[in-house]
PDB file of C-alpha atoms in Angstrom:
ATOM      1  CA  UNK Y   1       5.358  -3.653  25.015  1.00 64.00           C
ATOM      2  CA  UNK Y   2       5.676  -4.189  21.203  1.00 75.00           C
ATOM      3  CA  UNK Y   3       8.904  -2.867  19.647  1.00 81.00           C
ATOM      4  CA  UNK Y   4       7.628  -0.735  16.591  1.00 86.00           C
ATOM      5  CA  UNK Y   5       9.608   0.082  13.576  1.00 87.00           C
ATOM      6  CA  UNK Y   6      12.420  -1.797  11.721  1.00 84.00           C
ATOM      7  CA  UNK Y   7      15.759  -1.654  10.147  1.00 82.00           C
ATOM      8  CA  UNK Y   8      14.606  -0.560   6.810  1.00 86.00           C
ATOM      9  CA  UNK Y   9      16.984   1.908   5.109  1.00 87.00           C
ATOM     10  CA  UNK Y  10      14.984   5.142   4.938  1.00 91.00           C
ATOM     11  CA  UNK Y  11      16.902   8.044   2.883  1.00 90.00           C
ATOM     12  CA  UNK Y  12      15.472  10.804   4.710  1.00 93.00           C
ATOM     13  CA  UNK Y  13      16.788  14.213   3.368  1.00 93.00           C
ATOM     14  CA  UNK Y  14      18.093  17.163   5.539  1.00 93.00           C
ATOM     15  CA  UNK Y  15      15.258  19.230   6.679  1.00 90.00           C
ATOM     16  CA  UNK Y  16      12.801  16.521   7.275  1.00 95.00           C
ATOM     17  CA  UNK Y  17      10.035  17.493   9.916  1.00 95.00           C
ATOM     18  CA  UNK Y  18       7.117  15.781  11.506  1.00 95.00           C
ATOM     19  CA  UNK Y  19       3.967  16.066   9.416  1.00 97.00           C
ATOM     20  CA  UNK Y  20       0.399  16.331  10.577  1.00 96.00           C
ATOM     21  CA  UNK Y  21      -2.355  13.908  11.617  1.00 96.00           C
ATOM     22  CA  UNK Y  22      -3.840  11.205   9.551  1.00 96.00           C
ATOM     23  CA  UNK Y  23      -6.533  11.917   6.891  1.00 95.00           C
ATOM     24  CA  UNK Y  24      -8.971   9.965   9.246  1.00 95.00           C
ATOM     25  CA  UNK Y  25      -8.249  12.058  12.239  1.00 93.00           C
ATOM     26  CA  UNK Y  26     -11.356  13.208  14.063  1.00 88.00           C
ATOM     27  CA  UNK Y  27     -13.515  10.629  12.522  1.00 90.00           C
ATOM     28  CA  UNK Y  28     -15.316   8.096  14.854  1.00 88.00           C
ATOM     29  CA  UNK Y  29     -14.444   4.863  13.580  1.00 90.00           C
ATOM     30  CA  UNK Y  30     -16.230   1.678  14.848  1.00 88.00           C
ATOM     31  CA  UNK Y  31     -14.595  -1.712  14.466  1.00 83.00           C
ATOM     32  CA  UNK Y  32     -17.602  -2.955  12.535  1.00 87.00           C
ATOM     33  CA  UNK Y  33     -17.074  -0.300  10.012  1.00 91.00           C
ATOM     34  CA  UNK Y  34     -13.840  -1.997   8.970  1.00 96.00           C
ATOM     35  CA  UNK Y  35     -15.315  -5.609   8.853  1.00 96.00           C
ATOM     36  CA  UNK Y  36     -14.995  -7.294   5.447  1.00 97.00           C
ATOM     37  CA  UNK Y  37     -18.635  -6.703   4.611  1.00 96.00           C
ATOM     38  CA  UNK Y  38     -18.518  -2.958   5.237  1.00 96.00           C
ATOM     39  CA  UNK Y  39     -15.207  -2.723   3.406  1.00 97.00           C
ATOM     40  CA  UNK Y  40     -16.865  -4.450   0.275  1.00 97.00           C
ATOM     41  CA  UNK Y  41     -19.778  -1.955   0.638  1.00 96.00           C
ATOM     42  CA  UNK Y  42     -17.622   1.142   0.762  1.00 96.00           C
ATOM     43  CA  UNK Y  43     -15.263   0.061  -1.948  1.00 96.00           C
ATOM     44  CA  UNK Y  44     -18.349  -0.414  -4.227  1.00 95.00           C
ATOM     45  CA  UNK Y  45     -19.412   3.227  -3.883  1.00 94.00           C
ATOM     46  CA  UNK Y  46     -15.987   5.001  -3.900  1.00 94.00           C
ATOM     47  CA  UNK Y  47     -15.183   7.219  -6.697  1.00 91.00           C
ATOM     48  CA  UNK Y  48     -13.686   5.798  -9.943  1.00 91.00           C
ATOM     49  CA  UNK Y  49      -9.849   5.275  -9.518  1.00 92.00           C
ATOM     50  CA  UNK Y  50      -7.572   7.844 -11.262  1.00 90.00           C
ATOM     51  CA  UNK Y  51      -4.882   6.421 -13.545  1.00 83.00           C
ATOM     52  CA  UNK Y  52      -2.401   9.187 -14.355  1.00 74.00           C
ATOM     53  CA  UNK Y  53       0.977   8.626 -16.021  1.00 68.00           C
ATOM     54  CA  UNK Y  54       3.440  11.220 -14.532  1.00 62.00           C
ATOM     55  CA  UNK Y  55       6.258  10.294 -16.706  1.00 64.00           C
ATOM     56  CA  UNK Y  56       6.261   9.440 -20.497  1.00 61.00           C
ATOM     57  CA  UNK Y  57       8.861   6.726 -19.875  1.00 74.00           C
ATOM     58  CA  UNK Y  58       6.859   5.087 -17.083  1.00 81.00           C
ATOM     59  CA  UNK Y  59       6.258   1.333 -17.194  1.00 89.00           C
ATOM     60  CA  UNK Y  60       2.864  -0.251 -16.060  1.00 93.00           C
ATOM     61  CA  UNK Y  61       2.841  -2.253 -12.714  1.00 95.00           C
ATOM     62  CA  UNK Y  62       0.263  -3.477 -10.449  1.00 97.00           C
ATOM     63  CA  UNK Y  63       0.079  -4.840  -6.960  1.00 98.00           C
ATOM     64  CA  UNK Y  64      -2.587  -6.928  -5.187  1.00 98.00           C
ATOM     65  CA  UNK Y  65      -4.063  -5.373  -2.008  1.00 98.00           C
ATOM     66  CA  UNK Y  66      -5.473  -8.674  -0.782  1.00 98.00           C
ATOM     67  CA  UNK Y  67      -7.979  -8.309   2.160  1.00 98.00           C
ATOM     68  CA  UNK Y  68      -9.350 -11.129   4.249  1.00 98.00           C
ATOM     69  CA  UNK Y  69     -11.213 -11.782   7.708  1.00 98.00           C
ATOM     70  CA  UNK Y  70      -9.391 -13.190  10.713  1.00 97.00           C
ATOM     71  CA  UNK Y  71     -11.210 -13.216  14.001  1.00 94.00           C
ATOM     72  CA  UNK Y  72     -13.636 -10.526  13.028  1.00 94.00           C
ATOM     73  CA  UNK Y  73     -11.050  -8.119  11.718  1.00 96.00           C
ATOM     74  CA  UNK Y  74     -10.034  -7.262   8.135  1.00 98.00           C
ATOM     75  CA  UNK Y  75      -6.343  -7.934   7.465  1.00 98.00           C
ATOM     76  CA  UNK Y  76      -4.257  -7.006   4.393  1.00 98.00           C
ATOM     77  CA  UNK Y  77      -1.478  -9.123   3.004  1.00 98.00           C
ATOM     78  CA  UNK Y  78       1.993  -7.679   3.003  1.00 98.00           C
ATOM     79  CA  UNK Y  79       5.446  -8.985   2.096  1.00 97.00           C
ATOM     80  CA  UNK Y  80       9.030  -8.349   3.038  1.00 95.00           C
ATOM     81  CA  UNK Y  81      11.614  -8.064   0.203  1.00 92.00           C
ATOM     82  CA  UNK Y  82      14.990  -9.776   0.573  1.00 90.00           C
ATOM     83  CA  UNK Y  83      18.108  -7.813   1.043  1.00 82.00           C
ATOM     84  CA  UNK Y  84      19.408  -9.530  -2.124  1.00 71.00           C
ATOM     85  CA  UNK Y  85      17.161  -7.571  -4.343  1.00 69.00           C
ATOM     86  CA  UNK Y  86      18.545  -5.115  -6.688  1.00 62.00           C
ATOM     87  CA  UNK Y  87      16.169  -2.356  -5.406  1.00 65.00           C
ATOM     88  CA  UNK Y  88      14.026  -1.585  -2.401  1.00 65.00           C
ATOM     89  CA  UNK Y  89      16.082  -4.237  -0.354  1.00 72.00           C
ATOM     90  CA  UNK Y  90      14.181  -5.220   2.838  1.00 84.00           C
ATOM     91  CA  UNK Y  91      11.330  -3.157   2.302  1.00 93.00           C
ATOM     92  CA  UNK Y  92       7.633  -4.006   3.153  1.00 96.00           C
ATOM     93  CA  UNK Y  93       5.467  -4.383   0.001  1.00 96.00           C
ATOM     94  CA  UNK Y  94       2.541  -5.762  -1.611  1.00 98.00           C
ATOM     95  CA  UNK Y  95       2.596  -8.683  -3.988  1.00 97.00           C
ATOM     96  CA  UNK Y  96       3.066  -7.184  -7.427  1.00 96.00           C
ATOM     97  CA  UNK Y  97       5.317  -6.323 -10.132  1.00 94.00           C
ATOM     98  CA  UNK Y  98       5.455  -4.994 -13.758  1.00 94.00           C
ATOM     99  CA  UNK Y  99       2.836  -5.867 -16.251  1.00 95.00           C
ATOM    100  CA  UNK Y 100       4.066  -8.596 -18.651  1.00 96.00           C
ATOM    101  CA  UNK Y 101       2.989  -8.777 -22.280  1.00 95.00           C
ATOM    102  CA  UNK Y 102       0.860 -11.925 -21.521  1.00 96.00           C
ATOM    103  CA  UNK Y 103      -1.253  -9.924 -18.916  1.00 97.00           C
ATOM    104  CA  UNK Y 104      -4.488  -9.120 -20.376  1.00 97.00           C
ATOM    105  CA  UNK Y 105      -5.251  -6.456 -17.701  1.00 97.00           C
ATOM    106  CA  UNK Y 106      -3.630  -4.819 -14.722  1.00 96.00           C
ATOM    107  CA  UNK Y 107      -5.639  -6.959 -12.494  1.00 97.00           C
ATOM    108  CA  UNK Y 108      -4.131 -10.175 -14.317  1.00 98.00           C
ATOM    109  CA  UNK Y 109      -0.750  -8.880 -13.590  1.00 98.00           C
ATOM    110  CA  UNK Y 110      -1.432  -8.449  -9.855  1.00 98.00           C
ATOM    111  CA  UNK Y 111      -2.907 -11.662  -9.629  1.00 98.00           C
ATOM    112  CA  UNK Y 112      -0.146 -13.503 -11.441  1.00 98.00           C
ATOM    113  CA  UNK Y 113       2.546 -11.685  -9.301  1.00 97.00           C
ATOM    114  CA  UNK Y 114       0.656 -12.762  -6.146  1.00 98.00           C
ATOM    115  CA  UNK Y 115       0.662 -16.369  -7.355  1.00 98.00           C
ATOM    116  CA  UNK Y 116       4.311 -16.315  -8.065  1.00 97.00           C
ATOM    117  CA  UNK Y 117       5.307 -14.352  -4.984  1.00 97.00           C
ATOM    118  CA  UNK Y 118       3.274 -15.971  -2.145  1.00 98.00           C
ATOM    119  CA  UNK Y 119       1.445 -18.805  -3.773  1.00 98.00           C
ATOM    120  CA  UNK Y 120      -2.007 -17.063  -3.748  1.00 98.00           C
ATOM    121  CA  UNK Y 121      -4.183 -18.705  -6.461  1.00 97.00           C
ATOM    122  CA  UNK Y 122      -5.954 -16.371  -8.621  1.00 97.00           C
ATOM    123  CA  UNK Y 123      -9.219 -18.182  -8.186  1.00 97.00           C
ATOM    124  CA  UNK Y 124      -9.146 -17.506  -4.325  1.00 98.00           C
ATOM    125  CA  UNK Y 125      -9.290 -13.671  -5.086  1.00 98.00           C
ATOM    126  CA  UNK Y 126     -12.470 -11.671  -5.848  1.00 98.00           C
ATOM    127  CA  UNK Y 127     -11.256  -8.404  -7.413  1.00 98.00           C
ATOM    128  CA  UNK Y 128     -13.635  -5.755  -6.170  1.00 98.00           C
ATOM    129  CA  UNK Y 129     -11.900  -2.427  -6.965  1.00 97.00           C
ATOM    130  CA  UNK Y 130      -8.724  -0.393  -8.080  1.00 97.00           C
ATOM    131  CA  UNK Y 131      -7.255   2.518  -6.161  1.00 97.00           C
ATOM    132  CA  UNK Y 132      -5.759   5.575  -7.785  1.00 95.00           C
ATOM    133  CA  UNK Y 133      -2.486   4.898  -9.442  1.00 95.00           C
ATOM    134  CA  UNK Y 134       0.887   6.361  -8.087  1.00 92.00           C
ATOM    135  CA  UNK Y 135       3.960   6.973  -9.919  1.00 87.00           C
ATOM    136  CA  UNK Y 136       7.532   6.306  -8.730  1.00 80.00           C
ATOM    137  CA  UNK Y 137      10.494   8.322  -9.683  1.00 71.00           C
ATOM    138  CA  UNK Y 138      13.501   6.124  -8.900  1.00 67.00           C
ATOM    139  CA  UNK Y 139      12.096   3.038 -10.819  1.00 69.00           C
ATOM    140  CA  UNK Y 140       9.686   4.959 -13.186  1.00 79.00           C
ATOM    141  CA  UNK Y 141       6.757   2.640 -12.662  1.00 86.00           C
ATOM    142  CA  UNK Y 142       3.091   3.693 -12.676  1.00 92.00           C
ATOM    143  CA  UNK Y 143       1.563   1.404 -10.122  1.00 94.00           C
ATOM    144  CA  UNK Y 144      -2.106   0.358  -9.921  1.00 96.00           C
ATOM    145  CA  UNK Y 145      -3.391  -1.182  -6.589  1.00 98.00           C
ATOM    146  CA  UNK Y 146      -5.748  -3.827  -7.235  1.00 98.00           C
ATOM    147  CA  UNK Y 147      -8.098  -4.598  -4.335  1.00 98.00           C
ATOM    148  CA  UNK Y 148      -9.189  -8.237  -3.907  1.00 98.00           C
ATOM    149  CA  UNK Y 149     -11.244 -10.015  -1.229  1.00 98.00           C
ATOM    150  CA  UNK Y 150     -10.296 -13.517   0.155  1.00 98.00           C
ATOM    151  CA  UNK Y 151     -13.072 -15.754   1.348  1.00 97.00           C
ATOM    152  CA  UNK Y 152     -10.799 -17.211   4.198  1.00 97.00           C
ATOM    153  CA  UNK Y 153      -7.429 -16.569   5.724  1.00 97.00           C
ATOM    154  CA  UNK Y 154      -4.745 -17.526   3.070  1.00 98.00           C
ATOM    155  CA  UNK Y 155      -1.904 -20.036   3.570  1.00 97.00           C
ATOM    156  CA  UNK Y 156       0.969 -17.977   2.091  1.00 97.00           C
ATOM    157  CA  UNK Y 157       3.863 -19.656   0.503  1.00 97.00           C
ATOM    158  CA  UNK Y 158       6.719 -16.960  -0.130  1.00 96.00           C
ATOM    159  CA  UNK Y 159       9.121 -17.591  -3.075  1.00 95.00           C
ATOM    160  CA  UNK Y 160      12.428 -17.124  -1.259  1.00 92.00           C
ATOM    161  CA  UNK Y 161      14.079 -15.552  -4.192  1.00 92.00           C
ATOM    162  CA  UNK Y 162      11.371 -12.541  -4.039  1.00 92.00           C
ATOM    163  CA  UNK Y 163      10.071 -12.717  -0.682  1.00 95.00           C
ATOM    164  CA  UNK Y 164      11.510 -13.373   2.803  1.00 95.00           C
ATOM    165  CA  UNK Y 165       8.236 -13.181   4.709  1.00 96.00           C
ATOM    166  CA  UNK Y 166       4.412 -12.806   3.920  1.00 97.00           C
ATOM    167  CA  UNK Y 167       2.110 -11.839   6.637  1.00 97.00           C
ATOM    168  CA  UNK Y 168      -1.313 -10.119   7.382  1.00 98.00           C
ATOM    169  CA  UNK Y 169      -1.775  -6.955   9.251  1.00 98.00           C
ATOM    170  CA  UNK Y 170      -5.163  -5.718  10.883  1.00 97.00           C
ATOM    171  CA  UNK Y 171      -6.435  -2.592   9.240  1.00 98.00           C
ATOM    172  CA  UNK Y 172      -7.092  -1.281  12.782  1.00 96.00           C
ATOM    173  CA  UNK Y 173      -3.394  -1.676  13.516  1.00 96.00           C
ATOM    174  CA  UNK Y 174      -2.461   0.427  10.524  1.00 97.00           C
ATOM    175  CA  UNK Y 175      -4.909   3.057  11.580  1.00 96.00           C
ATOM    176  CA  UNK Y 176      -3.192   3.401  14.939  1.00 95.00           C
ATOM    177  CA  UNK Y 177       0.344   3.407  13.824  1.00 96.00           C
ATOM    178  CA  UNK Y 178       0.374   5.942  10.864  1.00 97.00           C
ATOM    179  CA  UNK Y 179       2.742   8.768  10.899  1.00 96.00           C
ATOM    180  CA  UNK Y 180       3.451  11.555   8.471  1.00 97.00           C
ATOM    181  CA  UNK Y 181       6.874  13.251   7.662  1.00 97.00           C
ATOM    182  CA  UNK Y 182       7.431  16.266   5.474  1.00 97.00           C
ATOM    183  CA  UNK Y 183      10.505  15.737   3.060  1.00 95.00           C
ATOM    184  CA  UNK Y 184      12.210  18.527   1.242  1.00 93.00           C
ATOM    185  CA  UNK Y 185      12.391  16.965  -2.345  1.00 88.00           C
ATOM    186  CA  UNK Y 186      13.490  19.059  -5.254  1.00 83.00           C
ATOM    187  CA  UNK Y 187      13.019  22.283  -3.235  1.00 84.00           C
ATOM    188  CA  UNK Y 188       9.236  21.445  -2.214  1.00 89.00           C
ATOM    189  CA  UNK Y 189       8.010  19.692   0.941  1.00 93.00           C
ATOM    190  CA  UNK Y 190       6.195  16.502   0.222  1.00 92.00           C
ATOM    191  CA  UNK Y 191       3.972  14.272   2.470  1.00 94.00           C
ATOM    192  CA  UNK Y 192       5.528  10.792   3.178  1.00 96.00           C
ATOM    193  CA  UNK Y 193       3.446   8.129   5.134  1.00 97.00           C
ATOM    194  CA  UNK Y 194       4.831   5.723   7.389  1.00 97.00           C
ATOM    195  CA  UNK Y 195       3.419   2.785   9.451  1.00 97.00           C
ATOM    196  CA  UNK Y 196       5.184   1.389  12.383  1.00 96.00           C
ATOM    197  CA  UNK Y 197       4.412  -2.382  12.662  1.00 95.00           C
ATOM    198  CA  UNK Y 198       5.998  -4.698  15.004  1.00 92.00           C
ATOM    199  CA  UNK Y 199       9.617  -4.914  14.048  1.00 91.00           C
ATOM    200  CA  UNK Y 200       9.028  -3.433  10.556  1.00 95.00           C
ATOM    201  CA  UNK Y 201       8.444   0.063   9.102  1.00 96.00           C
ATOM    202  CA  UNK Y 202       6.288   0.473   6.032  1.00 97.00           C
ATOM    203  CA  UNK Y 203       7.018   3.583   3.900  1.00 95.00           C
ATOM    204  CA  UNK Y 204       7.213   4.630   0.289  1.00 93.00           C
ATOM    205  CA  UNK Y 205       4.812   3.413  -2.407  1.00 93.00           C
ATOM    206  CA  UNK Y 206       3.248   0.689  -0.067  1.00 96.00           C
ATOM    207  CA  UNK Y 207       2.483   3.259   2.764  1.00 97.00           C
ATOM    208  CA  UNK Y 208       0.910   5.777   0.212  1.00 96.00           C
ATOM    209  CA  UNK Y 209      -1.380   2.981  -1.071  1.00 97.00           C
ATOM    210  CA  UNK Y 210      -2.317   1.834   2.499  1.00 98.00           C
ATOM    211  CA  UNK Y 211      -3.184   5.433   3.315  1.00 97.00           C
ATOM    212  CA  UNK Y 212      -5.426   5.869   0.284  1.00 96.00           C
ATOM    213  CA  UNK Y 213      -7.166   2.631   1.225  1.00 98.00           C
ATOM    214  CA  UNK Y 214      -7.725   3.625   4.741  1.00 97.00           C
ATOM    215  CA  UNK Y 215      -8.834   7.126   3.665  1.00 96.00           C
ATOM    216  CA  UNK Y 216     -11.443   5.678   1.351  1.00 96.00           C
ATOM    217  CA  UNK Y 217     -12.592   3.231   4.091  1.00 96.00           C
ATOM    218  CA  UNK Y 218     -12.915   5.607   7.136  1.00 94.00           C
ATOM    219  CA  UNK Y 219     -13.726   9.107   5.775  1.00 85.00           C
ATOM    220  CA  UNK Y 220     -16.832  10.786   4.072  1.00 68.00           C
ATOM    221  CA  UNK Y 221     -17.011  10.225   0.301  1.00 60.00           C
ATOM    222  CA  UNK Y 222     -15.909  13.090  -1.862  1.00 50.00           C
ATOM    223  CA  UNK Y 223     -12.857  14.716  -2.991  1.00 47.00           C
ATOM    224  CA  UNK Y 224      -9.905  14.738  -0.613  1.00 46.00           C
ATOM    225  CA  UNK Y 225      -7.323  17.408  -1.626  1.00 40.00           C
ATOM    226  CA  UNK Y 226      -5.187  16.269   1.280  1.00 41.00           C
ATOM    227  CA  UNK Y 227      -4.794  12.847  -0.086  1.00 43.00           C
ATOM    228  CA  UNK Y 228      -3.162  12.946  -3.524  1.00 43.00           C
ATOM    229  CA  UNK Y 229      -2.151   9.417  -4.330  1.00 39.00           C
ATOM    230  CA  UNK Y 230      -0.638  10.432  -7.601  1.00 38.00           C
ATOM    231  CA  UNK Y 231       2.199  12.415  -6.466  1.00 38.00           C
ATOM    232  CA  UNK Y 232       5.586  10.855  -7.389  1.00 37.00           C
ATOM    233  CA  UNK Y 233       7.265   8.838  -4.756  1.00 36.00           C
ATOM    234  CA  UNK Y 234      11.074   8.096  -4.655  1.00 34.00           C
TER     235      UNK Y 234
END
């Protein structure tokens, strides 16, 4: 039996309660619908991404949502941050970071960060879409998720200063391990997404982005009022 969940420090406020089912609950999802060819097709017809800056002092950042096929299943690349980082110690994240002056676009920023953090060459990534941006409160970033497809399973080479582990997770596993909590933040209950992986818990901005990706890939096209990727996160 797989031991799900990890030792990530999750600052649950008093009054936290269990949330509802995932956005894809009730949909019949076949394995083929999450294959890389089907993923490409679905991303090509999704609604344009929303880029909303929630805070006037917010800084631009981008992450790479890198997808690849392994044994017939689409996987996504995730990393684990070192405990020595100044913020978000030990958290599961996407390769990515703030946009630098030399980055012509947000996609360029995501590709540069992926090369620096996990050794993923920019020419190995086919950028196919962007997801709705999200804002963080604690670090004051507006993050744009850039979705890229890889032609083959990558050989990841983590930079030990920024990444202690880099690995792929099947989208089907994420679908099965989603959990929602409702947090009382600033006097209002807000949805917080979690994915309980083997030995790790994905939460925060990364979980929100994964939830948005899976919602796009598994539910009917059109507005989804239950999935607001622009709500501020801690």
